[in-house]
Amino acid sequence: MKSKSSHFPPVIILCEPQMGENIGASARAMANFGLEELRLVTPRDGWPNEKAFSNAGHAKHILDSVKVFQTTEDAVKDLHYVYATTARSRNLAKPVLGPVQCAKQCLAAEHFHHKSGILFGRERWGLNNDEIGQSDAIVTLPVVEQFASLNIAQAVMVLAYEWRKQSLEEDDWVPFQAPEKSAPATKSEINGFFEHLEGALDDIEFYKPLEKKPVMVQNIRALFHRAQLTQQDVRTLRGIVRAFIRGKRE
Amino acid sequence: MKSKSSHFPPVIILCEPQMGENIGASARAMANFGLEELRLVTPRDGWPNEKAFSNAGHAKHILDSVKVFQTTEDAVKDLHYVYATTARSRNLAKPVLGPVQCAKQCLAAEHFHHKSGILFGRERWGLNNDEIGQSDAIVTLPVVEQFASLNIAQAVMVLAYEWRKQSLEEDDWVPFQAPEKSAPATKSEINGFFEHLEGALDDIEFYKPLEKKPVMVQNIRALFHRAQLTQQDVRTLRGIVRAFIRGKRE
C-alpha cells in the first residue's frame, strides 16, 4: 500500500455553518481521511466553538488551525480550483461531477502544486448561487432523490473518503492484512485427515445407503477444501475425530 | 443514472449504540443512499429514542421500522452474509475487505436473493471478537492510521454511499458466477451446528485443558466460517456429529 505524498489535499470550506457539532464532525471526518485545512465563513455562533471541539474526536489539531473568513469570496482567494457541493440541480452551466471525479481532479491539481477547495453550504439551504457561480464545478452525491438532503459532516465524510481512496490509487485497498493463518496444510496432510475421518465414519456405518458413499465423501471433502485448512486446522480436526472415536474419558 | 431494482439491500446493524444522535444520523445516511432496514442490538437508552428521531432528518420511516434484538447473534439469524466493520486489525483469520469490495459482495448476494448485513460497533470500543467471529469478513475504511476512530453514522454513510455507487455502476458490474453450491446456510443454521458440535465435544471432554476452550472454539468456528457452508453442508456436518455421538450401529 502506498500513498501519494500529498502537499495540497483539498481545503474544506463550510459556508455559514450553524451548528458547532457539524464543524467538529467535519473536522473528525477530515482527519480520518487525511485532509488538513478547514475554513469557516462566518460561523453562526462565532469561533472558537465549544461544541465543535467536543465533537471533533481526535481531530482537535484541525480545529486549532481553522481560519475564519467574512465572505466565501475571501475564503477561496488563494485556491486554484473550487468545487461546490449541492444535492439539487441548479440552473447554472457548470460541469457536474461525482465524488470520484472531484477527487481525481483534486489529485491532478495537487500534481501541479495547485490548491483545490470544496465548498459546503448551510444546514438549511446549502450554497447560494453566488457561491456556486465562483466554483469551477458542482459536485453531487449519488443520493436517492426523495432523500437528497445530507448532513454537512456526512457530505464532508464522503468527499474526504473518496479523495483518500483515489489517492491510494486502488479501489481494493485494505489497510491491514488479516493475520497470517498458520501454514497451509499440504495436500497429503489434508488427505490424511480425510482418510482418518472417512475411516471413522465407515466404522460407525455413517454412509447409508452405502451406494451414496462416493457422493457423500465428495461433498464432505469439497466443504473442507473450501475452508483452506491450515496445518493447525488439520491437527484440530484430527483431534476432534480421535476424541469422538474414543468417546467419553474414563 | 439508473438503479438496479434491489430487493435486499444490506441490513445495517448497530451493536449496543449509546447515543440516539448516532442512530438517527445512521438512519438518515441510509435513506440518502437507498438502504432500508436498520436493526439495533440493545441500544443503551432503550427504544424508541427521541434524539434518534430528531437527528434522522427525513428518514423517520427507517426508524419507525427499526427492529431491536437482545444479542448480535439474534440480529443476524436470518442473514446469509455478515460483514463486521472495524478499524483495527484483529487476530482473526478473516478476509479483510474495503468498502468497494463489501458493496460488490452485497450486490452479488442480492443477485441470488441472499441477505447481507453489516455490523457496526459501540462508540467506545467497536465490535467484540465474538461478533467479528460470526462474520464472514471484516470491512475496513482507508483511514489515516493515527485517526482511525470513526463516528458510527459516518461509517454507515461511507458504506451506504459505496453500496449505492456500486449499484448504479451497472456497466462495470460483473455478476459473480452462479455458485454451484446449494443455498448458503443462514447464521442461525450455522450456529445451530456449532452448538451441536460444541455440546458433543463437551460431553466427551474434548477441551483439555478447559481454559483453552474459548480459543479452541474460536478456531474451530473460524475454520467452518471460511468454508462458507451451504445448507446441505450443515445437514451433512450435523449428520456426522450425530453419527459420532451414536457410535456404531447395533
Coordinates of C-alpha atoms in Angstrom, one line a residue:
Chain A
M1 CA 0.0 0.0 0.0
K2 CA 1.5 3.3 -0.9
S3 CA 0.1 6.7 -0.6
K4 CA 1.0 9.6 -2.8
S5 CA 2.7 12.2 -0.9
S6 CA 0.2 15.0 -0.9
H7 CA 1.2 18.6 -0.4
F8 CA -2.1 20.2 -1.1
P9 CA -5.0 18.0 -0.1
P10 CA -8.2 19.9 -0.8
V11 CA -9.3 22.6 1.7
I12 CA -12.7 22.1 3.2
I13 CA -14.8 25.3 3.4
L14 CA -18.0 25.4 5.4
C15 CA -20.2 28.4 4.5
E16 CA -22.1 29.9 7.4
P17 CA -22.3 26.7 9.4
Q18 CA -24.9 26.9 12.1
M19 CA -24.1 24.0 14.4
G20 CA -20.8 23.6 16.2
E21 CA -21.4 19.8 16.2
N22 CA -21.3 19.8 12.4
I23 CA -18.0 21.7 12.4
G24 CA -16.5 19.2 14.8
A25 CA -17.8 16.2 13.0
S26 CA -16.4 17.6 9.7
A27 CA -13.0 18.0 11.3
R28 CA -13.1 14.5 12.5
A29 CA -14.1 13.2 9.1
M30 CA -11.2 15.2 7.5
A31 CA -8.7 13.7 10.0
N32 CA -10.0 10.2 9.3
F33 CA -9.0 10.6 5.6
G34 CA -6.0 12.8 5.7
L35 CA -7.4 16.2 5.0
E36 CA -5.9 19.1 7.0
E37 CA -7.2 22.5 6.3
L38 CA -10.6 23.7 7.4
R39 CA -12.0 27.2 6.7
L40 CA -15.2 28.7 8.0
V41 CA -17.2 31.5 6.5
T42 CA -19.0 33.5 9.3
P43 CA -20.0 30.6 11.5
R44 CA -23.3 31.5 13.2
D45 CA -22.1 31.0 16.8
G46 CA -18.6 32.6 16.3
W47 CA -15.3 30.9 16.7
P48 CA -13.9 29.1 18.6
N49 CA -17.0 27.0 19.4
E50 CA -17.1 24.6 22.3
K51 CA -19.5 22.1 20.7
A52 CA -17.2 21.9 17.7
F53 CA -14.3 20.8 19.9
S54 CA -16.4 18.3 21.8
N55 CA -17.5 16.6 18.6
A56 CA -14.1 16.5 16.9
G57 CA -12.8 13.3 18.5
H58 CA -9.0 13.3 18.0
A59 CA -9.1 16.0 15.3
K60 CA -8.6 19.0 17.6
H61 CA -5.4 19.9 15.6
I62 CA -7.6 20.7 12.7
L63 CA -9.9 22.9 14.7
D64 CA -6.9 24.6 16.3
S65 CA -5.8 25.9 12.9
V66 CA -9.2 26.8 11.5
K67 CA -9.3 30.0 9.5
V68 CA -12.4 32.2 9.7
F69 CA -13.4 34.4 6.8
Q70 CA -16.1 37.1 6.3
T71 CA -17.1 36.0 2.9
T72 CA -16.9 33.0 0.7
E73 CA -15.0 35.0 -1.9
D74 CA -12.3 35.7 0.7
A75 CA -12.2 32.1 1.7
V76 CA -11.3 30.9 -1.8
K77 CA -8.9 33.6 -2.8
D78 CA -5.7 31.6 -2.8
L79 CA -7.3 28.5 -4.4
H80 CA -6.9 27.4 -8.0
Y81 CA -9.9 25.2 -8.2
V82 CA -13.2 25.3 -6.2
Y83 CA -15.9 22.7 -6.1
A84 CA -19.4 23.4 -4.9
T85 CA -21.3 20.6 -3.3
T86 CA -25.1 20.6 -3.8
A87 CA -27.8 18.0 -3.9
R88 CA -30.2 19.9 -6.1
S89 CA -29.8 20.7 -9.7
R90 CA -29.1 24.3 -10.3
N91 CA -29.7 26.4 -13.3
L92 CA -26.1 27.1 -13.8
A93 CA -24.0 26.0 -16.7
K94 CA -21.3 24.3 -14.7
P95 CA -19.9 20.8 -15.0
V96 CA -21.4 18.4 -12.6
L97 CA -19.1 15.8 -11.1
G98 CA -19.5 12.9 -8.8
P99 CA -17.2 12.4 -5.8
V100 CA -14.8 10.2 -7.7
Q101 CA -14.3 12.7 -10.4
C102 CA -13.9 15.5 -7.9
A103 CA -11.3 13.6 -6.0
K104 CA -9.4 12.8 -9.2
Q105 CA -9.4 16.4 -10.2
C106 CA -8.1 17.5 -6.8
L107 CA -5.3 14.9 -7.1
A108 CA -4.5 16.1 -10.6
A109 CA -4.3 19.7 -9.3
E110 CA -2.0 18.6 -6.5
H111 CA 0.2 17.1 -9.0
F112 CA 0.9 20.6 -10.4
H113 CA 1.1 22.0 -6.9
H114 CA -2.3 23.7 -7.4
K115 CA -4.7 24.1 -4.5
S116 CA -8.3 22.9 -4.5
G117 CA -11.1 23.6 -2.1
I118 CA -14.6 22.2 -1.7
L119 CA -17.5 24.4 -0.5
F120 CA -20.2 23.0 1.7
G121 CA -23.4 25.0 2.3
R122 CA -25.6 25.9 5.2
E123 CA -27.6 23.3 7.1
R124 CA -30.9 24.7 6.0
W125 CA -30.4 25.7 2.4
G126 CA -27.0 24.9 1.1
L127 CA -24.9 27.2 -1.1
N128 CA -26.2 30.3 -2.7
N129 CA -25.9 31.0 -6.5
D130 CA -23.1 33.4 -6.0
E131 CA -21.0 30.8 -4.2
I132 CA -21.8 28.2 -6.9
G133 CA -21.0 30.8 -9.5
Q134 CA -17.5 31.2 -8.1
S135 CA -16.9 27.5 -8.4
D136 CA -15.3 25.6 -11.3
A137 CA -17.7 22.7 -11.0
I138 CA -20.6 21.3 -9.0
V139 CA -20.1 18.1 -7.0
T140 CA -23.1 16.0 -6.2
L141 CA -23.5 12.7 -4.4
P142 CA -25.5 9.7 -5.8
V143 CA -28.3 10.2 -3.3
V144 CA -31.8 8.8 -3.6
E145 CA -33.9 11.6 -5.0
Q146 CA -36.5 11.8 -2.2
F147 CA -33.8 11.8 0.4
A148 CA -31.3 14.1 -1.1
S149 CA -30.7 16.3 2.0
L150 CA -27.3 15.4 3.5
N151 CA -25.9 16.4 6.8
I152 CA -22.8 18.6 6.2
A153 CA -20.4 16.5 8.1
Q154 CA -21.7 13.4 6.2
A155 CA -21.1 15.1 2.9
V156 CA -17.6 16.1 4.0
M157 CA -17.0 12.5 5.0
V158 CA -17.9 11.1 1.6
L159 CA -15.7 13.5 -0.3
A160 CA -12.8 13.1 2.1
Y161 CA -13.2 9.3 1.9
E162 CA -13.3 9.4 -1.9
W163 CA -10.3 11.7 -2.1
R164 CA -8.3 9.4 0.2
K165 CA -9.3 6.3 -1.7
Q166 CA -8.4 7.8 -5.0
S167 CA -5.1 9.0 -3.5
L168 CA -4.3 5.5 -2.5
E169 CA -4.9 4.5 -6.1
E170 CA -6.7 1.3 -5.5
D171 CA -10.4 0.5 -5.1
D172 CA -9.4 -2.6 -3.4
W173 CA -7.1 -1.1 -1.0
V174 CA -7.0 -2.6 2.5
P175 CA -5.0 -1.1 5.4
F176 CA -4.2 -4.2 7.2
Q177 CA -3.9 -7.8 6.2
A178 CA -5.7 -10.5 8.1
P179 CA -3.1 -12.1 10.3
E180 CA -1.3 -14.9 8.6
K181 CA -3.1 -18.1 9.3
S182 CA -0.7 -20.8 10.3
A183 CA 1.0 -22.5 7.4
P184 CA -1.5 -24.0 4.9
A185 CA -1.8 -27.8 5.1
T186 CA -0.3 -29.8 2.4
K187 CA -2.5 -31.9 0.2
S188 CA -1.1 -35.0 1.9
E189 CA -1.9 -33.7 5.3
I190 CA -5.4 -32.9 4.2
N191 CA -5.8 -36.3 2.6
G192 CA -4.5 -37.9 5.8
F193 CA -7.4 -36.1 7.7
F194 CA -9.9 -37.3 5.1
E195 CA -8.8 -40.9 5.4
H196 CA -8.9 -40.6 9.2
L197 CA -12.4 -39.1 9.1
E198 CA -13.8 -41.4 6.4
G199 CA -12.4 -44.5 8.1
A200 CA -14.1 -43.4 11.4
L201 CA -17.3 -42.8 9.6
D202 CA -17.1 -46.2 8.0
D203 CA -16.6 -47.8 11.4
I204 CA -19.8 -46.2 12.7
E205 CA -21.7 -47.1 9.5
F206 CA -22.4 -43.4 8.7
Y207 CA -22.8 -43.9 5.0
K208 CA -26.3 -45.1 4.5
P209 CA -27.3 -46.2 1.9
L210 CA -23.8 -47.4 1.1
E211 CA -24.1 -46.6 -2.6
K212 CA -24.3 -42.9 -1.7
K213 CA -21.0 -43.0 0.0
P214 CA -19.0 -41.7 -3.0
V215 CA -21.1 -38.6 -3.4
M216 CA -21.2 -38.0 0.4
V217 CA -17.4 -38.3 0.6
Q218 CA -17.0 -35.9 -2.3
N219 CA -19.3 -33.3 -0.7
I220 CA -17.5 -33.5 2.7
R221 CA -14.2 -33.2 1.0
A222 CA -15.4 -30.2 -1.0
L223 CA -16.6 -28.4 2.1
F224 CA -13.2 -28.8 3.9
H225 CA -11.3 -27.8 0.8
R226 CA -13.2 -24.6 0.7
A227 CA -12.0 -23.8 4.2
Q228 CA -8.4 -23.7 3.0
L229 CA -7.2 -25.7 6.0
T230 CA -4.1 -24.8 7.8
Q231 CA -1.8 -27.3 9.5
Q232 CA -3.2 -26.3 12.8
D233 CA -6.8 -26.8 11.5
V234 CA -5.9 -30.3 10.4
R235 CA -4.5 -31.1 13.8
T236 CA -7.6 -29.7 15.5
L237 CA -9.9 -31.7 13.2
R238 CA -8.0 -34.9 13.7
G239 CA -8.2 -34.2 17.4
I240 CA -11.9 -34.0 17.2
V241 CA -12.2 -37.2 15.2
R242 CA -9.9 -39.0 17.7
A243 CA -12.0 -37.6 20.6
F244 CA -15.2 -38.9 19.0
I245 CA -13.8 -42.3 18.4
R246 CA -12.5 -42.6 22.0
G247 CA -15.8 -41.2 23.4
K248 CA -16.0 -40.0 27.0
R249 CA -12.9 -40.2 29.0
E250 CA -12.8 -42.5 31.9
Chain B
M1 CA -28.5 7.1 -13.9
K2 CA -30.5 4.0 -13.3
S3 CA -30.5 1.8 -10.4
K4 CA -31.0 -2.0 -10.3
S5 CA -34.1 -2.9 -8.5
S6 CA -32.8 -4.1 -5.3
H7 CA -34.8 -6.5 -3.1
F8 CA -32.3 -7.0 -0.4
P9 CA -30.0 -4.0 0.2
P10 CA -27.8 -4.8 3.1
V11 CA -29.2 -4.5 6.6
I12 CA -27.4 -2.1 8.9
I13 CA -26.9 -3.5 12.5
L14 CA -25.8 -1.2 15.2
C15 CA -24.4 -3.2 18.2
E16 CA -25.2 -1.5 21.6
P17 CA -25.3 2.1 20.2
Q18 CA -25.0 4.6 23.1
M19 CA -26.1 7.8 21.5
G20 CA -29.5 8.3 20.0
E21 CA -28.0 11.0 17.7
N22 CA -25.9 8.4 16.1
I23 CA -28.8 6.1 15.5
G24 CA -30.7 9.0 13.9
A25 CA -27.8 10.1 11.8
S26 CA -27.2 6.5 10.6
A27 CA -30.9 6.2 9.5
R28 CA -30.5 9.5 7.6
A29 CA -27.4 8.2 5.9
M30 CA -29.2 5.0 5.0
A31 CA -32.1 6.9 3.4
N32 CA -29.7 9.1 1.4
F33 CA -28.3 6.1 -0.3
G34 CA -31.3 3.7 -0.5
L35 CA -30.8 1.4 2.4
E36 CA -33.9 0.4 4.3
E37 CA -33.5 -1.9 7.2
L38 CA -31.9 -0.9 10.5
R39 CA -31.5 -3.2 13.4
L40 CA -30.3 -2.4 16.9
V41 CA -28.8 -4.7 19.5
T42 CA -29.7 -3.5 23.0
P43 CA -29.4 0.3 22.5
R44 CA -28.2 1.9 25.7
D45 CA -31.1 4.2 26.2
G46 CA -33.8 1.8 25.1
W47 CA -36.1 2.2 22.1
P48 CA -37.7 4.3 20.7
N49 CA -35.3 7.2 21.4
E50 CA -36.3 10.8 21.0
K51 CA -32.8 12.0 20.0
A52 CA -32.6 9.4 17.2
F53 CA -35.8 10.8 15.7
S54 CA -34.7 14.4 16.0
N55 CA -31.4 13.6 14.2
A56 CA -32.9 11.5 11.4
G57 CA -33.9 14.3 9.0
H58 CA -36.4 12.8 6.6
A59 CA -35.6 9.2 7.4
K60 CA -38.2 8.7 10.1
H61 CA -39.7 5.8 8.1
I62 CA -36.5 3.9 8.8
L63 CA -36.6 4.5 12.5
D64 CA -40.3 3.6 12.5
S65 CA -39.5 0.1 11.4
V66 CA -36.3 -0.5 13.4
K67 CA -36.1 -3.9 14.9
V68 CA -34.4 -4.3 18.3
F69 CA -32.6 -7.5 19.4
Q70 CA -31.1 -8.7 22.6
T71 CA -28.0 -10.2 21.1
T72 CA -26.0 -9.7 17.9
E73 CA -26.4 -13.4 17.3
D74 CA -30.2 -12.9 17.2
A75 CA -29.8 -9.9 15.0
V76 CA -28.0 -11.8 12.2
K77 CA -30.0 -15.0 12.4
D78 CA -31.8 -14.7 9.0
L79 CA -28.8 -13.3 7.2
H80 CA -26.6 -15.2 4.7
Y81 CA -23.6 -13.0 4.8
V82 CA -22.4 -10.7 7.6
Y83 CA -19.7 -8.1 7.5
A84 CA -18.0 -6.6 10.5
T85 CA -16.7 -3.1 10.4
T86 CA -13.6 -2.4 12.3
A87 CA -10.7 0.0 12.1
R88 CA -8.2 -2.1 14.0
S89 CA -6.5 -5.3 12.9
R90 CA -7.8 -8.3 14.9
N91 CA -6.2 -11.5 15.5
L92 CA -8.7 -13.4 13.5
A93 CA -8.1 -15.1 10.2
K94 CA -10.9 -13.4 8.3
P95 CA -10.8 -11.8 4.8
V96 CA -10.4 -8.1 5.1
L97 CA -12.3 -6.0 2.5
G98 CA -12.5 -2.4 1.6
P99 CA -15.9 -0.7 1.2
V100 CA -16.0 -1.3 -2.6
Q101 CA -15.4 -5.0 -2.2
C102 CA -18.0 -5.1 0.5
A103 CA -20.5 -3.3 -1.6
K104 CA -19.8 -5.6 -4.6
Q105 CA -20.3 -8.7 -2.4
C106 CA -23.6 -7.4 -1.1
L107 CA -24.8 -6.8 -4.6
A108 CA -23.7 -10.2 -5.7
A109 CA -25.6 -11.7 -2.8
E110 CA -28.7 -9.7 -3.7
H111 CA -28.4 -11.1 -7.2
F112 CA -29.1 -14.5 -5.7
H113 CA -31.8 -13.2 -3.3
H114 CA -29.5 -13.7 -0.3
K115 CA -29.4 -11.2 2.5
S116 CA -26.4 -9.4 3.8
G117 CA -25.9 -7.4 6.9
I118 CA -23.2 -5.0 8.1
L119 CA -22.3 -4.8 11.8
F120 CA -21.2 -1.5 13.4
G121 CA -19.7 -1.5 16.9
R122 CA -20.1 0.5 20.0
E123 CA -19.0 4.2 20.1
R124 CA -16.3 3.4 22.6
W125 CA -14.8 0.2 21.6
G126 CA -16.4 -1.2 18.5
L127 CA -17.3 -4.8 17.9
N128 CA -16.2 -7.6 20.2
N129 CA -14.4 -10.7 19.0
D130 CA -17.5 -12.9 19.2
E131 CA -19.3 -10.5 16.8
I132 CA -16.4 -10.4 14.4
G133 CA -16.1 -14.2 14.7
Q134 CA -19.7 -14.6 13.5
S135 CA -18.9 -12.5 10.4
D136 CA -17.8 -13.7 7.0
A137 CA -15.4 -10.9 6.5
I138 CA -14.0 -7.7 8.1
V139 CA -14.7 -4.4 6.4
T140 CA -12.4 -1.5 7.0
L141 CA -12.1 2.0 5.7
P142 CA -9.0 3.6 4.2
V143 CA -8.5 5.8 7.2
V144 CA -5.3 7.5 8.3
E145 CA -3.7 5.3 10.9
Q146 CA -3.4 7.9 13.6
F147 CA -7.1 8.9 13.1
A148 CA -8.7 5.6 12.7
S149 CA -11.6 6.2 15.0
L150 CA -14.8 6.8 13.1
N151 CA -18.1 8.1 14.2
I152 CA -20.6 5.3 13.6
A153 CA -23.0 7.2 11.5
Q154 CA -20.0 8.4 9.4
A155 CA -19.0 4.8 8.9
V156 CA -22.6 3.9 7.9
M157 CA -22.5 6.8 5.5
V158 CA -19.4 5.6 3.6
L159 CA -20.6 2.0 3.3
A160 CA -24.1 3.1 2.2
Y161 CA -22.6 5.5 -0.3
E162 CA -20.3 2.9 -1.7
W163 CA -23.1 0.4 -1.9
R164 CA -25.3 2.9 -3.8
K165 CA -22.5 3.9 -6.1
Q166 CA -21.7 0.3 -7.0
S167 CA -25.3 -0.5 -7.5
L168 CA -25.5 2.4 -10.0
E169 CA -22.4 1.3 -11.9
E170 CA -24.1 -1.3 -13.9
D171 CA -21.6 -1.1 -16.7
D172 CA -18.8 -2.2 -14.5
W173 CA -21.0 -4.7 -12.9
V174 CA -19.6 -8.2 -13.3
P175 CA -22.1 -10.6 -11.8
F176 CA -20.4 -13.4 -9.9
Q177 CA -20.6 -16.8 -11.4
A178 CA -23.6 -18.6 -10.3
P179 CA -22.3 -20.7 -7.4
E180 CA -22.6 -24.4 -7.9
K181 CA -23.1 -24.8 -4.2
S182 CA -26.6 -25.2 -2.8
A183 CA -28.1 -22.2 -0.9
P184 CA -25.8 -20.7 1.7
A185 CA -26.7 -21.5 5.3
T186 CA -28.1 -18.7 7.4
K187 CA -26.2 -17.7 10.5
S188 CA -28.7 -19.4 12.8
E189 CA -28.3 -22.7 10.9
I190 CA -24.5 -22.4 11.2
N191 CA -24.8 -21.5 14.9
G192 CA -27.1 -24.5 15.4
F193 CA -24.4 -26.7 14.1
F194 CA -21.7 -25.1 16.3
E195 CA -23.8 -25.6 19.4
H196 CA -24.4 -29.2 18.4
L197 CA -20.7 -29.9 17.8
E198 CA -19.5 -28.0 20.8
G199 CA -22.0 -29.7 23.1
A200 CA -20.9 -33.1 21.8
L201 CA -17.3 -32.1 22.3
D202 CA -18.1 -31.0 25.9
D203 CA -19.7 -34.4 26.6
I204 CA -16.6 -36.3 25.5
E205 CA -14.3 -33.8 27.4
F206 CA -12.5 -32.8 24.3
Y207 CA -11.5 -29.4 25.6
K208 CA -8.3 -30.1 27.6
P209 CA -7.1 -28.0 29.4
L210 CA -10.5 -26.4 29.9
E211 CA -9.2 -22.9 30.0
K212 CA -8.2 -23.3 26.3
K213 CA -11.8 -24.0 25.4
P214 CA -12.6 -20.4 24.2
V215 CA -9.7 -20.2 21.8
M216 CA -10.3 -23.7 20.6
V217 CA -14.0 -22.9 19.9
Q218 CA -13.0 -19.7 18.2
N219 CA -10.5 -21.5 15.9
I220 CA -13.0 -24.3 15.0
R221 CA -15.7 -21.7 14.2
A222 CA -13.3 -19.7 12.1
L223 CA -12.4 -22.8 10.1
F224 CA -16.0 -23.6 9.3
H225 CA -16.9 -19.9 8.6
R226 CA -14.2 -19.9 6.0
A227 CA -15.9 -22.8 4.3
Q228 CA -19.0 -20.7 3.6
L229 CA -21.2 -23.5 4.5
T230 CA -24.3 -24.3 2.5
Q231 CA -27.5 -25.6 4.0
Q232 CA -26.6 -29.1 2.6
D233 CA -23.1 -28.8 4.3
V234 CA -24.8 -28.0 7.6
R235 CA -27.0 -31.0 7.3
T236 CA -24.1 -33.2 6.4
L237 CA -22.0 -32.0 9.3
R238 CA -24.8 -32.4 11.8
G239 CA -25.3 -35.9 10.5
I240 CA -21.6 -36.6 11.2
V241 CA -21.8 -35.3 14.7
R242 CA -25.0 -37.3 15.3
A243 CA -23.3 -40.4 14.0
F244 CA -20.3 -40.0 16.2
I245 CA -22.5 -39.5 19.2
R246 CA -24.5 -42.6 18.5
G247 CA -21.4 -44.6 17.7
K248 CA -21.5 -47.9 16.0
R249 CA -25.0 -49.1 14.9
E250 CA -26.3 -52.3 16.6

